[in-house]
Coordinates of C-alpha atoms in Angstrom, one line a residue:
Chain A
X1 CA -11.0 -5.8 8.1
X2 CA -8.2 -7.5 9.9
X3 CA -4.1 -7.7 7.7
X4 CA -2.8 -9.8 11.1
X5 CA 0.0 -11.6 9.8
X6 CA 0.3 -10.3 6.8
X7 CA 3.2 -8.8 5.2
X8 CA 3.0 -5.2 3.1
X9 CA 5.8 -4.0 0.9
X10 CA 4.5 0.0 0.1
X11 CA 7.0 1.1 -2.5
X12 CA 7.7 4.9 -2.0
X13 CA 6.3 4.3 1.4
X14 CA 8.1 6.9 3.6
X15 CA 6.0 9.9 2.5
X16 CA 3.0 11.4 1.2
X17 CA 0.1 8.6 0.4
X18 CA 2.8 5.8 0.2
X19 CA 3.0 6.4 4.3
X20 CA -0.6 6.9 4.9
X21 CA -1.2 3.5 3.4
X22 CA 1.7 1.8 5.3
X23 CA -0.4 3.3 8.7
X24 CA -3.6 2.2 7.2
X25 CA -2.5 -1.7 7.0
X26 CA -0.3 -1.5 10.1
X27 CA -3.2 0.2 12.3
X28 CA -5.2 -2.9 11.4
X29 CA -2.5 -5.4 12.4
X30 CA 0.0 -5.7 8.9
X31 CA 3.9 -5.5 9.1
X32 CA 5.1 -3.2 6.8
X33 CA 8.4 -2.9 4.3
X34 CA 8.8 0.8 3.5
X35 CA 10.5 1.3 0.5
X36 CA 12.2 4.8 0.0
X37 CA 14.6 6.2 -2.4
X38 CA 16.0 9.5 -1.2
X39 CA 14.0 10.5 1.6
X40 CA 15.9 8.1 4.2
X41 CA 14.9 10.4 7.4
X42 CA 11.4 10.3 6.3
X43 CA 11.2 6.5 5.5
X44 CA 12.7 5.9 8.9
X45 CA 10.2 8.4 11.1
X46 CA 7.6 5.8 8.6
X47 CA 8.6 3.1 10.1
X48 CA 8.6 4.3 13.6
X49 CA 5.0 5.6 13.8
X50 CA 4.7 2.1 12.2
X51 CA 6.2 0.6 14.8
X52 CA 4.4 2.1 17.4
X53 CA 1.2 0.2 16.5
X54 CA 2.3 -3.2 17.6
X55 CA 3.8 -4.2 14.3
X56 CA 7.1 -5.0 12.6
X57 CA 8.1 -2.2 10.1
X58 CA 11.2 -2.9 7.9
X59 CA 13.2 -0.2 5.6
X60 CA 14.7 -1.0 2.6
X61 CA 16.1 1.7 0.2
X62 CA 15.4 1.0 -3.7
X63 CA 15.1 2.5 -6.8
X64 CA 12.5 1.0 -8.4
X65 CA 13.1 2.8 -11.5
X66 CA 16.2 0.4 -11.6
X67 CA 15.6 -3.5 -12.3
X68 CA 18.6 -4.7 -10.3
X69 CA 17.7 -2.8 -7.0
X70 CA 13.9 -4.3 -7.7
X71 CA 16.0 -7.4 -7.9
X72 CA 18.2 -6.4 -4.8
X73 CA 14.8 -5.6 -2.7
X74 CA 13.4 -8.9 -3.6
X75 CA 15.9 -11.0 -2.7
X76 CA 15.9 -9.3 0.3
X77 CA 12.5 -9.9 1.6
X78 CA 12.6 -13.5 0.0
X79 CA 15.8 -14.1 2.4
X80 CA 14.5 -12.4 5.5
X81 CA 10.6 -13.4 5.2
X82 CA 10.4 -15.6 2.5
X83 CA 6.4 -14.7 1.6
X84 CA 4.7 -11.3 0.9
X85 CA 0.9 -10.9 0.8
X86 CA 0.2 -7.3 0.1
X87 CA 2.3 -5.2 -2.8
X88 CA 1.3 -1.6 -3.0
X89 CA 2.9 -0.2 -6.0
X90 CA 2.9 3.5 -5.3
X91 CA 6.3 4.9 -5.9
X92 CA 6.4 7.6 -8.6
X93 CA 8.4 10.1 -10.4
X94 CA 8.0 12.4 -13.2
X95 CA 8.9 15.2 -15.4
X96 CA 6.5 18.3 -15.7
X97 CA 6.9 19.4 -19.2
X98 CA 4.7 20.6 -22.3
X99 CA 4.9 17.6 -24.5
X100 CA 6.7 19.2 -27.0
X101 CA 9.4 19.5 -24.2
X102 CA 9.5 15.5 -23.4
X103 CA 12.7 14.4 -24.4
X104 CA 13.8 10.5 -24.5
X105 CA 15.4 10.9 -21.0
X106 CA 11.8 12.4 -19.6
X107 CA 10.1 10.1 -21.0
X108 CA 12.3 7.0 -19.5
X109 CA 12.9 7.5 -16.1
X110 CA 9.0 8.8 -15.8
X111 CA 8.0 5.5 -17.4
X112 CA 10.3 3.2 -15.7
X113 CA 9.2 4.6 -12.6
X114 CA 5.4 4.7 -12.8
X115 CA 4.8 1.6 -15.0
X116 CA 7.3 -0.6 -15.4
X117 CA 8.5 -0.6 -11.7
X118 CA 5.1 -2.0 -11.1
X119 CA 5.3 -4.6 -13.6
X120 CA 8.5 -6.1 -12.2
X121 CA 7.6 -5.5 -8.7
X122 CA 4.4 -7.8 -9.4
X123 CA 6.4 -10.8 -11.4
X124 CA 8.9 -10.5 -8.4
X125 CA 5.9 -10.7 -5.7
X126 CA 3.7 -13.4 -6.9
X127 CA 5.9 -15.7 -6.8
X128 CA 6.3 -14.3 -2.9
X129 CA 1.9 -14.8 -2.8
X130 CA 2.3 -18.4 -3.5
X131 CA -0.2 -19.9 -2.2
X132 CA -1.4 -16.7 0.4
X133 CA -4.2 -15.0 -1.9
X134 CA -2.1 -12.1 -2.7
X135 CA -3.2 -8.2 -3.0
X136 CA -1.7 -5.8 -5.5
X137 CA -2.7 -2.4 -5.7
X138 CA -1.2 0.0 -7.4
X139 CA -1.6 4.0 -7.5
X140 CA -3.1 5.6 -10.8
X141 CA -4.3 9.5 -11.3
X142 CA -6.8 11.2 -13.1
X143 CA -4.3 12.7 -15.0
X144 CA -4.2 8.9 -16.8
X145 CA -7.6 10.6 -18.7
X146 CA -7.8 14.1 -18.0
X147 CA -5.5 16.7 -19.5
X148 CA -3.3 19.0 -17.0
X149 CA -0.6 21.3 -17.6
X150 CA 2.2 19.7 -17.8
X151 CA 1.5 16.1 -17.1
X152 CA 1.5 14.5 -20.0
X153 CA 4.2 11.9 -19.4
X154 CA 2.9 11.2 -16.3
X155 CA -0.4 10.9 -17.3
X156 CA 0.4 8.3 -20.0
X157 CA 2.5 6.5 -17.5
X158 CA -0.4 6.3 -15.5
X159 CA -3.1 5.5 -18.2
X160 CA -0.4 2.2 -18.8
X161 CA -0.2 1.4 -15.6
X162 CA -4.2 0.8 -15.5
X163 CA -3.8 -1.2 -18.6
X164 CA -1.2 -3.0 -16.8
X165 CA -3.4 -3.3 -13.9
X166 CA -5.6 -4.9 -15.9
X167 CA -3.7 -7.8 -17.3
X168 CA -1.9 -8.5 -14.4
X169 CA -5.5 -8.9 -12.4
X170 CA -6.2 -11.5 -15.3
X171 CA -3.0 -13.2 -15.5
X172 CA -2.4 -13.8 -11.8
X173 CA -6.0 -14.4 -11.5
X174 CA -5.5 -18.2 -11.4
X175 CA -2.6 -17.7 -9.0
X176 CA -5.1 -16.3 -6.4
X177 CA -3.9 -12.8 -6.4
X178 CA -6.7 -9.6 -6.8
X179 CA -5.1 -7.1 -8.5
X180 CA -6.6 -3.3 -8.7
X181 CA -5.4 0.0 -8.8
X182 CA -6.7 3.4 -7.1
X183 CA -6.7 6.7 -9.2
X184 CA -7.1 9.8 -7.2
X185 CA -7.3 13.3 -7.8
X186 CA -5.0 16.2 -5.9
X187 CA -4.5 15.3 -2.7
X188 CA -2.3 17.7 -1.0
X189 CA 0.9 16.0 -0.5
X190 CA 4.8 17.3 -1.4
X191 CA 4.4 15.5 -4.8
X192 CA 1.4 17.8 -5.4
X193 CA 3.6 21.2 -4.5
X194 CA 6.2 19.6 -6.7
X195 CA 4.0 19.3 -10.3
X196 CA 1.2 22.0 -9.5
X197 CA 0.6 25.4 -8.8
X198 CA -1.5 25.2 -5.6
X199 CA -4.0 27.3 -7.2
X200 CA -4.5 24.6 -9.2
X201 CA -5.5 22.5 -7.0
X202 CA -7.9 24.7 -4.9
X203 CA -9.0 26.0 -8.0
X204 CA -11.0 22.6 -8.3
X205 CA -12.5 22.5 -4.8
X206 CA -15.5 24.5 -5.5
X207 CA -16.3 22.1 -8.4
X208 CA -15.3 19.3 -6.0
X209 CA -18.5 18.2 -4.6
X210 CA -17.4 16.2 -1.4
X211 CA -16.6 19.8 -0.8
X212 CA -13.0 19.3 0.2
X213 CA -9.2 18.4 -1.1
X214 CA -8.7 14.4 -1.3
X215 CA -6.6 13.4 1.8
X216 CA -4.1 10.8 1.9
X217 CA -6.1 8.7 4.4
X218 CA -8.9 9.2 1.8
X219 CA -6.8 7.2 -0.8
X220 CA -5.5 4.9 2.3
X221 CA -9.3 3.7 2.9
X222 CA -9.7 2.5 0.0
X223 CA -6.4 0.9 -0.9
X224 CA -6.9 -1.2 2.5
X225 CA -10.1 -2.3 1.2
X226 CA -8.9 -3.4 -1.9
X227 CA -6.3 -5.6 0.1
X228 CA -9.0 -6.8 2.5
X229 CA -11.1 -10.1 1.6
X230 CA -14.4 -7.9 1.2
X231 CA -13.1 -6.8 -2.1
X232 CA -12.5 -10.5 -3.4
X233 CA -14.7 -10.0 -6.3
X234 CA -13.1 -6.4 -7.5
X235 CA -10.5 -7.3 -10.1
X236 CA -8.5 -5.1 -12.9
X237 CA -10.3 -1.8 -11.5
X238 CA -9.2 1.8 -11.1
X239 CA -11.2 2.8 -8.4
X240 CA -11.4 6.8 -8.1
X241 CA -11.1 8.7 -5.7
X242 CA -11.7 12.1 -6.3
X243 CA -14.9 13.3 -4.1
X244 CA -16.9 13.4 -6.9
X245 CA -14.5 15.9 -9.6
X246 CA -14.2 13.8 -12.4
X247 CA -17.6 13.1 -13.0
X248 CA -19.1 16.4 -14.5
X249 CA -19.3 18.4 -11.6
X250 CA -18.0 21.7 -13.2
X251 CA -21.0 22.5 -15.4
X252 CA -23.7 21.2 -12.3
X253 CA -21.7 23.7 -10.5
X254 CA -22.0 26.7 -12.9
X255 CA -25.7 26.2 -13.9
X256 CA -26.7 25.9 -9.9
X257 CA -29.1 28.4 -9.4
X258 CA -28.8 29.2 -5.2
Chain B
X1 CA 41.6 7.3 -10.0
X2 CA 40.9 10.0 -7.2
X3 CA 37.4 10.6 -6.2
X4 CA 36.9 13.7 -8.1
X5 CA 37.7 11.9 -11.5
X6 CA 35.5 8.7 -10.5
X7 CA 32.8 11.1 -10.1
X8 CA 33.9 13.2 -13.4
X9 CA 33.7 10.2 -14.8
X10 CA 30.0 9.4 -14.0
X11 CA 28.7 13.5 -14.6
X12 CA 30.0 13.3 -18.2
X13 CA 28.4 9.7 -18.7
X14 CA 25.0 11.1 -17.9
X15 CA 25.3 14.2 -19.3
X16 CA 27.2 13.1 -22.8
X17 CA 29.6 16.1 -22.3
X18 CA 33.3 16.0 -22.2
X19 CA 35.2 15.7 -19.0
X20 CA 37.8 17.9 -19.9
X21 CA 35.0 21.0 -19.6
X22 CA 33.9 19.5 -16.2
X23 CA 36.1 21.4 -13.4
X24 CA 35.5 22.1 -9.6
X25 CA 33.6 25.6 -10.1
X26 CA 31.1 24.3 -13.0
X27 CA 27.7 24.3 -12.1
X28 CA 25.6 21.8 -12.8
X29 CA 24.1 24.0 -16.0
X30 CA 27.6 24.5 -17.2
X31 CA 27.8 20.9 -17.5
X32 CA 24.1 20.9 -19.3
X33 CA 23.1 18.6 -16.3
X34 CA 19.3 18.7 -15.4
X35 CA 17.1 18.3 -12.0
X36 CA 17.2 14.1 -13.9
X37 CA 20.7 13.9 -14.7
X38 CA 21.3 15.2 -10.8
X39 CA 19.5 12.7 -9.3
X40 CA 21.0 9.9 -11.7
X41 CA 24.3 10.9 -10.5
X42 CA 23.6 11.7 -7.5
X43 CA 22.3 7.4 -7.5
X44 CA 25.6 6.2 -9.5
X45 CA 27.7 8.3 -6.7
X46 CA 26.3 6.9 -3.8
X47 CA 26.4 3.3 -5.5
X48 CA 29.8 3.8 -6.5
X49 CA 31.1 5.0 -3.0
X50 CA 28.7 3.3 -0.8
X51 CA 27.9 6.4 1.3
X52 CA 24.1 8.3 0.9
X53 CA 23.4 11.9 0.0
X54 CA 20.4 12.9 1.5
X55 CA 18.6 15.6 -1.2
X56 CA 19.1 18.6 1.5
X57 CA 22.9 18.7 1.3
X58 CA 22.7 18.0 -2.7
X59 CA 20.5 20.9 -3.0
X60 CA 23.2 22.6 -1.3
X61 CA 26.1 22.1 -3.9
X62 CA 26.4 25.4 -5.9
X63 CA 28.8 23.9 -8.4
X64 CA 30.6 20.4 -9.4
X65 CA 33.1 21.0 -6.8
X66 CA 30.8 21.3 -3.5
X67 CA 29.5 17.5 -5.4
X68 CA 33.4 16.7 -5.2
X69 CA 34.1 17.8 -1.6
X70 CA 31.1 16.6 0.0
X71 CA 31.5 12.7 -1.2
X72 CA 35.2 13.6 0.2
X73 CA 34.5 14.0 3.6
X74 CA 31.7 11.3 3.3
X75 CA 34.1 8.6 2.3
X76 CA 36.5 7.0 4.7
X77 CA 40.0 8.0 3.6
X78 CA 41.3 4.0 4.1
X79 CA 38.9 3.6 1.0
X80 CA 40.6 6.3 -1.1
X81 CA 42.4 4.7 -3.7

């Protein structure tokens, strides 16, 4: 699996899974945009670990909540590199509420955010993929069909951003672009201190039967397979990544007699 | 307009309440402003000034006017208008 002369924009790529993935495709020869929107130190230390794996790295502040800076991002890399062949929608936001607490407000920057960011990232890159047998990927949760506390509006953002997933990997189908997303489950990153109690979390391990929390470079893996030519024939999927927790694990567990 | 009112102007925008109740020791829950409505304005102030507020200082401002006084001595005072 070789990304040598390809480009990556990771949106939300100075932290957390975003960077892990931005590492992942560099290590194996990509150059890298990191896009960030309030975490410049991080999105700049990003770059530099990029950096020092022999590749070009690139930072370029955006809200992608916010059409015009998608816009303003765009224009940039169509200036300055005039082609893109990787788009890794990952950015996210959210408000952790009971649904009875989700107010319009909540409900719109969490949406714009998660799902429609993604939408108009991908109409602004394929016209960037011309020609270059694009790769989209963007970054789902089980929370898009399982119920946690608190995540509702996150976790319909995320159940339309597969639904997206899927009509984009349809749609730019003819334009030779493999579109897919990955849904994990907790991996510990700040986002994960930020919408759960850590208990949580752990509380899932023992039903978790890889037998450990989802890592970053877990999701990574995958997402750099899904951008690789070995995965040509994957298209519109939500590949999970969960070590096994969402399949039915919990009541193997309890009924295990040893 | 001074700075302070420009960025007034932009907390009672977000937050739909009157600038008149917005002064320098409000906190942000005086002026009904939530963790959303911070970061909003914390967005529209850096757009409107051209400067950035990384989130460690922000979560230092106890009250409207630490907001004020820290875009102050962020923005260069040939800009001041």
């Amino acid at each position: 699996m070789s990304f040598e002369g390809k480009l990556a924009l990771v949106t939300g790529g100075g932290r957390g899974i975003g960077r892990a993935i931005g590492l992942k495709l560099a290590a194996q020869g990509a150059d890298i945009i990191v896009n960030f929107f309030r975490r410049r130190d991080a999105a700049e230390q990003t770059a530099k670990d990029i950096e020092a794996l022999g590749v070009r790295a690139e930072v370029v502040r955006a809200n992608v909540g916010d059409p015009a800076k998608i816009d303003e991002m765009f224009d940039m890399i169509g200036d300055k590199f005039g082609h893109l062949d990787i788009l890794i929608s990952n950015a996210a936001s959210g408000v952790g509420r009971p649904v009875m607490d989700i107010d319009v407000k909540a409900w719109e920057w969490t949406m714009d955010i998660n799902t429609r960011a993604c939408l108009l990232c991908s109409q602004r890159a394929a016209r960037l993929m011309e020609g270059r047998g694009g790769k989209i990927v963007s970054l789902s949760s089980l929370g898009s069909f399982l119920v946690w506390p608190t995540y509702a509006v996150v976790g319909v953002s995320k159940a339309a951003l597969e639904a997206l997933t899927r009509y984009l990997a349809v749609e730019l189908a003819p334009r030779g672009i493999c579109v897919n997303a990955v849904g994990a489950s907790f991996v510990q990153t700040e986002a994960l201190k930020f919408y759960f109690e850590e208990q949580l979390a752990l509380g899932n391990l023992p039903i978790t039967p890889a037998g450990r929390m989802v890592t970053t470079e877990d999701v990574a893996n995958v997402v750099a397979f899904l951008c690789s030519e070995e995965a040509f024939m994957i298209r519109g999927q939500t590949i999970i990544v969960d070590g096994g927790f969402s399949i039915g694990s919990a009541a193997f567990s309890l009924g295990r007699k040893d | 307009m001074s700075i302070e009112e420009q960025i007034r102007e932009i907390m009672a925008k977000i937050t739909h309440v009157e600038q008149s109740i917005i002064t320098r020791e409000s906190t942000f829950k005086d002026i009904k402003a939530d963790s959303l409505d911070v970061v909003q304005a914390l967005a529209a102030v850096e757009e409107t000034f051209g400067i950035e507020i990384p989130d460690e200082e922000a979560q230092k401002f106890e009250n409207f006017g630490d907001f004020v006084s820290y875009v102050e001595r962020q923005v260069p005072q040939q800009e001041r208008v």
